[in-house]
């Protein structure tokens, strides 16, 4: 005997009011390029054409704007925390007051973008182009030098330390960083000059042990032969006095080549 089985049926749930509002905001921004203070959190806007869009105060946390065209966009006070703008075009965009905590701006084009000093300090902007130096704080400039040095890009590291020193000439740690980067490139005389000046700065601060180590390393570098071309690796290209200089600098480098907190 067959048993009757009761099957209950319920209609599929309607989209929540919140989801409907977010969907409407996405449609609005794509069609009108205007959505001030609207909620676009987690929105998928990959490669979206948002040139000259009015997005002042918009909520764009975790939104995916990778490859989007945002040239001339008004993003003042927008919350872009943890959003992806990797490879996006932000030429001439206004980012004043924007929240950029954890924002991925790698490989983005920020040529002409309006950014407050230090506005990018908590974002990821490696290999982004067009960022004006004025948009970077001293710590950002110095830390960019450290990052380049740690990745073996010593000429680039030297340039970042140059900018850091121009911003804060009495920052001994940046003189050390530039000296180490120059030493890695075989520019031993110039490296020795940087380390000697850093020693003077540390001495004025009362850090005699640091000052003496730097002065000793600088003196040894002036006695070292030039680095042969084709070397790769800290100390491997130096012989004699130069190796002794790097041995002295090793613990100092481990201490000074750390990012500066913001």
Tab-separated table of C-alpha atoms in Angstrom:
chain	number	residue	atom	x	y	z
A	1	UNK	CA	0.000	0.000	0.000
A	2	UNK	CA	1.424	3.345	-1.071
A	3	UNK	CA	1.888	5.951	1.593
A	4	UNK	CA	0.937	9.515	0.864
A	5	UNK	CA	3.721	11.926	1.642
A	6	UNK	CA	2.809	15.507	2.353
A	7	UNK	CA	5.143	17.900	0.643
A	8	UNK	CA	5.115	21.466	1.812
A	9	UNK	CA	5.954	24.228	-0.664
A	10	UNK	CA	6.948	27.754	0.050
A	11	UNK	CA	7.685	30.523	-2.445
A	12	UNK	CA	11.330	31.607	-2.758
A	13	UNK	CA	12.240	34.420	-0.397
A	14	UNK	CA	11.983	37.905	-1.765
A	15	UNK	CA	15.196	39.943	-1.843
A	16	UNK	CA	15.677	41.883	1.351
A	17	UNK	CA	15.088	45.595	1.355
A	18	UNK	CA	18.788	46.084	2.009
A	19	UNK	CA	19.854	44.006	-0.995
A	20	UNK	CA	17.312	45.720	-3.183
A	21	UNK	CA	18.605	49.136	-2.132
A	22	UNK	CA	22.191	48.110	-2.844
A	23	UNK	CA	21.226	46.757	-6.259
A	24	UNK	CA	19.429	50.023	-7.002
A	25	UNK	CA	22.542	51.961	-6.009
A	26	UNK	CA	24.694	49.894	-8.364
A	27	UNK	CA	22.264	50.482	-11.217
A	28	UNK	CA	22.170	54.184	-10.409
A	29	UNK	CA	25.926	54.601	-10.427
A	30	UNK	CA	26.324	52.642	-13.655
A	31	UNK	CA	23.560	54.516	-15.455
A	32	UNK	CA	23.854	58.008	-13.986
A	33	UNK	CA	27.436	58.003	-12.638
A	34	UNK	CA	26.103	59.743	-9.585
A	35	UNK	CA	25.426	58.216	-6.201
A	36	UNK	CA	26.543	60.485	-3.347
A	37	UNK	CA	26.520	58.917	0.116
A	38	UNK	CA	24.876	55.742	-1.166
A	39	UNK	CA	25.741	52.238	0.000
A	40	UNK	CA	27.917	50.351	-2.463
A	41	UNK	CA	29.682	48.108	0.040
A	42	UNK	CA	30.847	44.829	-1.574
A	43	UNK	CA	29.630	45.994	-4.993
A	44	UNK	CA	31.098	44.303	-8.065
A	45	UNK	CA	32.179	47.161	-10.317
A	46	UNK	CA	35.092	45.526	-12.116
A	47	UNK	CA	36.100	47.534	-15.222
A	48	UNK	CA	33.105	49.838	-14.693
A	49	UNK	CA	33.116	53.107	-16.627
A	50	UNK	CA	32.761	55.664	-13.834
A	51	UNK	CA	34.569	58.604	-15.370
A	52	UNK	CA	33.604	61.879	-13.636
A	53	UNK	CA	31.266	59.951	-11.325
A	54	UNK	CA	29.926	61.798	-8.314
A	55	UNK	CA	30.593	59.481	-5.385
A	56	UNK	CA	31.186	61.907	-2.549
A	57	UNK	CA	30.668	60.193	0.800
A	58	UNK	CA	29.744	56.857	-0.812
A	59	UNK	CA	30.221	53.624	1.121
A	60	UNK	CA	32.480	51.425	-0.982
A	61	UNK	CA	33.989	49.126	1.603
A	62	UNK	CA	35.301	45.890	0.076
A	63	UNK	CA	33.937	46.926	-3.326
A	64	UNK	CA	35.697	45.453	-6.347
A	65	UNK	CA	36.679	48.331	-8.631
A	66	UNK	CA	39.629	46.563	-10.230
A	67	UNK	CA	40.380	48.070	-13.623
A	68	UNK	CA	37.566	50.605	-13.272
A	69	UNK	CA	37.764	53.933	-15.076
A	70	UNK	CA	37.416	56.590	-12.400
A	71	UNK	CA	39.206	59.486	-14.065
A	72	UNK	CA	37.909	62.769	-12.682
A	73	UNK	CA	35.668	61.013	-10.160
A	74	UNK	CA	34.639	62.834	-6.989
A	75	UNK	CA	35.508	60.417	-4.190
A	76	UNK	CA	35.780	62.922	-1.361
A	77	UNK	CA	35.021	61.367	2.042
A	78	UNK	CA	34.189	58.053	0.331
A	79	UNK	CA	34.894	54.964	2.415
A	80	UNK	CA	37.071	52.725	0.265
A	81	UNK	CA	38.404	50.572	3.096
A	82	UNK	CA	39.647	47.199	1.801
A	83	UNK	CA	38.253	47.958	-1.644
A	84	UNK	CA	40.172	46.797	-4.694
A	85	UNK	CA	41.214	49.508	-7.126
A	86	UNK	CA	44.046	47.456	-8.584
A	87	UNK	CA	44.838	48.657	-12.074
A	88	UNK	CA	42.111	51.296	-11.949
A	89	UNK	CA	42.440	54.652	-13.673
A	90	UNK	CA	42.095	57.465	-11.131
A	91	UNK	CA	43.598	60.271	-13.166
A	92	UNK	CA	42.501	63.585	-11.709
A	93	UNK	CA	40.211	61.908	-9.162
A	94	UNK	CA	39.486	63.816	-5.952
A	95	UNK	CA	40.356	61.594	-2.978
A	96	UNK	CA	40.453	64.237	-0.274
A	97	UNK	CA	39.145	62.824	2.983
A	98	UNK	CA	38.644	59.368	1.480
A	99	UNK	CA	39.161	56.455	3.852
A	100	UNK	CA	41.812	54.232	2.270
A	101	UNK	CA	42.512	51.675	4.979
A	102	UNK	CA	43.763	48.486	3.354
A	103	UNK	CA	42.719	49.754	-0.074
A	104	UNK	CA	44.427	47.975	-2.973
A	105	UNK	CA	45.790	50.648	-5.318
A	106	UNK	CA	48.537	48.535	-6.822
A	107	UNK	CA	49.243	49.333	-10.475
A	108	UNK	CA	46.586	52.055	-10.437
A	109	UNK	CA	47.089	55.301	-12.353
A	110	UNK	CA	46.885	58.219	-9.909
A	111	UNK	CA	48.295	60.856	-12.232
A	112	UNK	CA	46.898	64.226	-11.192
A	113	UNK	CA	44.777	62.731	-8.415
A	114	UNK	CA	44.139	65.007	-5.443
A	115	UNK	CA	45.371	63.224	-2.326
A	116	UNK	CA	46.025	64.711	1.086
A	117	UNK	CA	49.534	64.285	2.549
A	118	UNK	CA	49.703	60.882	4.201
A	119	UNK	CA	46.389	59.853	2.666
A	120	UNK	CA	47.888	56.676	1.236
A	121	UNK	CA	49.760	55.655	4.385
A	122	UNK	CA	47.470	52.728	5.183
A	123	UNK	CA	46.814	51.570	1.626
A	124	UNK	CA	48.695	49.309	-0.786
A	125	UNK	CA	50.030	51.510	-3.583
A	126	UNK	CA	53.024	49.515	-4.827
A	127	UNK	CA	53.718	50.066	-8.524
A	128	UNK	CA	50.978	52.665	-8.775
A	129	UNK	CA	51.995	55.492	-11.077
A	130	UNK	CA	51.529	59.222	-11.034
A	131	UNK	CA	51.517	59.674	-7.244
A	132	UNK	CA	52.845	63.132	-6.386
A	133	UNK	CA	55.596	63.067	-3.771
A	134	UNK	CA	53.658	65.651	-1.771
A	135	UNK	CA	50.997	62.990	-1.173
A	136	UNK	CA	53.475	60.894	0.818
A	137	UNK	CA	54.435	61.465	4.422
A	138	UNK	CA	58.060	61.104	5.525
A	139	UNK	CA	57.294	57.654	6.937
A	140	UNK	CA	55.807	56.516	3.621
A	141	UNK	CA	58.872	57.682	1.702
A	142	UNK	CA	61.262	55.997	4.130
A	143	UNK	CA	59.250	52.769	4.263
A	144	UNK	CA	59.092	52.646	0.464
A	145	UNK	CA	62.893	52.722	0.509
A	146	UNK	CA	63.011	49.876	3.001
A	147	UNK	CA	60.580	47.802	0.955
A	148	UNK	CA	62.607	48.314	-2.226
A	149	UNK	CA	65.850	47.456	-0.410
A	150	UNK	CA	64.388	44.276	1.063
A	151	UNK	CA	63.342	43.214	-2.436
A	152	UNK	CA	66.821	43.888	-3.807
A	153	UNK	CA	65.823	46.974	-5.810
A	154	UNK	CA	68.671	49.083	-4.458
A	155	UNK	CA	68.684	51.936	-7.027
A	156	UNK	CA	64.979	52.470	-6.354
A	157	UNK	CA	65.593	52.235	-2.619
A	158	UNK	CA	68.271	54.908	-2.875
A	159	UNK	CA	65.827	57.212	-4.659
A	160	UNK	CA	63.123	56.755	-2.012
A	161	UNK	CA	65.649	57.455	0.751
A	162	UNK	CA	66.688	60.574	-1.179
A	163	UNK	CA	63.122	61.841	-0.995
A	164	UNK	CA	62.825	60.889	2.689
A	165	UNK	CA	66.018	62.801	3.521
A	166	UNK	CA	64.761	65.875	1.662
A	167	UNK	CA	61.553	65.723	3.692
A	168	UNK	CA	63.349	65.196	7.020
A	169	UNK	CA	67.086	65.957	6.764
A	170	UNK	CA	67.837	65.090	10.395
A	171	UNK	CA	66.388	61.562	10.215
A	172	UNK	CA	69.505	59.490	10.834
A	173	UNK	CA	67.766	56.237	9.958
A	174	UNK	CA	67.168	57.406	6.378
A	175	UNK	CA	70.839	58.334	5.980
A	176	UNK	CA	71.704	54.813	7.121
A	177	UNK	CA	69.198	53.357	4.664
A	178	UNK	CA	70.625	55.318	1.760
A	179	UNK	CA	74.158	54.427	2.797
A	180	UNK	CA	73.334	50.712	2.816
A	181	UNK	CA	71.577	50.961	-0.562
A	182	UNK	CA	74.567	52.748	-2.058
A	183	UNK	CA	76.946	50.184	-0.585
A	184	UNK	CA	74.924	47.399	-2.216
A	185	UNK	CA	75.485	49.147	-5.547
A	186	UNK	CA	79.220	49.396	-4.945
A	187	UNK	CA	79.121	53.157	-4.342
A	188	UNK	CA	81.318	52.781	-1.302
A	189	UNK	CA	82.636	56.332	-1.033
A	190	UNK	CA	79.149	57.805	-1.201
A	191	UNK	CA	77.897	55.157	1.212
A	192	UNK	CA	80.673	56.061	3.644
A	193	UNK	CA	79.675	59.742	3.473
A	194	UNK	CA	76.055	58.861	4.308
A	195	UNK	CA	77.059	56.640	7.206
A	196	UNK	CA	79.486	59.253	8.542
A	197	UNK	CA	76.746	61.871	8.579
A	198	UNK	CA	74.332	59.415	10.194
A	199	UNK	CA	76.984	58.812	12.870
A	200	UNK	CA	77.094	62.542	13.588
A	201	UNK	CA	73.308	62.657	13.912
A	202	UNK	CA	73.268	59.700	16.307
A	203	UNK	CA	76.067	61.307	18.317
A	204	UNK	CA	74.016	64.496	18.668
A	205	UNK	CA	71.126	62.367	19.928
A	206	UNK	CA	73.411	60.821	22.545
A	207	UNK	CA	73.500	57.362	20.961
A	208	UNK	CA	77.272	56.927	21.075
A	209	UNK	CA	77.323	53.166	20.424
A	210	UNK	CA	75.356	53.572	17.204
A	211	UNK	CA	77.505	56.524	16.194
A	212	UNK	CA	80.758	54.649	16.791
A	213	UNK	CA	79.614	51.585	14.818
A	214	UNK	CA	78.609	53.737	11.854
A	215	UNK	CA	81.828	55.724	11.922
A	216	UNK	CA	83.904	52.536	12.046
A	217	UNK	CA	81.981	50.957	9.158
A	218	UNK	CA	82.296	54.148	7.111
A	219	UNK	CA	86.047	54.215	7.699
A	220	UNK	CA	86.401	50.602	6.563
A	221	UNK	CA	84.359	51.285	3.442
A	222	UNK	CA	86.732	54.006	2.340
A	223	UNK	CA	89.518	51.392	2.404
A	224	UNK	CA	87.558	48.806	0.394
A	225	UNK	CA	88.057	48.112	-3.322
A	226	UNK	CA	85.156	48.955	-5.634
A	227	UNK	CA	82.479	46.352	-6.143
A	228	UNK	CA	82.932	44.205	-9.265
A	229	UNK	CA	80.007	44.257	-11.669
A	230	UNK	CA	77.579	41.359	-11.574
A	231	UNK	CA	77.535	40.831	-7.804
A	232	UNK	CA	74.356	39.659	-6.156
A	233	UNK	CA	73.756	39.508	-2.427
A	234	UNK	CA	74.708	41.589	0.571
A	235	UNK	CA	78.427	41.376	1.245
A	236	UNK	CA	79.160	38.741	-1.431
A	237	UNK	CA	80.696	41.332	-3.756
A	238	UNK	CA	82.968	42.881	-1.149
A	239	UNK	CA	86.301	41.602	0.087
A	240	UNK	CA	88.704	42.487	2.841
A	241	UNK	CA	87.829	45.726	4.612
A	242	UNK	CA	84.458	45.952	2.897
A	243	UNK	CA	83.350	42.624	4.375
A	244	UNK	CA	84.401	43.858	7.802
A	245	UNK	CA	82.300	46.968	7.264
A	246	UNK	CA	79.233	44.877	6.467
A	247	UNK	CA	79.842	42.693	9.482
A	248	UNK	CA	79.717	45.793	11.646
A	249	UNK	CA	76.634	47.061	9.834
A	250	UNK	CA	74.697	43.778	9.899
A	251	UNK	CA	73.141	44.190	13.371
A	252	UNK	CA	72.660	47.890	12.708
A	253	UNK	CA	70.882	47.173	9.431
A	254	UNK	CA	68.604	44.666	11.123
A	255	UNK	CA	67.589	47.381	13.560
A	256	UNK	CA	67.331	50.378	11.244
A	257	UNK	CA	65.873	48.729	8.132
A	258	UNK	CA	62.487	48.269	9.736
A	259	UNK	CA	59.358	50.173	8.673
A	260	UNK	CA	58.583	53.315	10.624
A	261	UNK	CA	55.125	53.197	12.240
A	262	UNK	CA	52.652	55.802	11.032
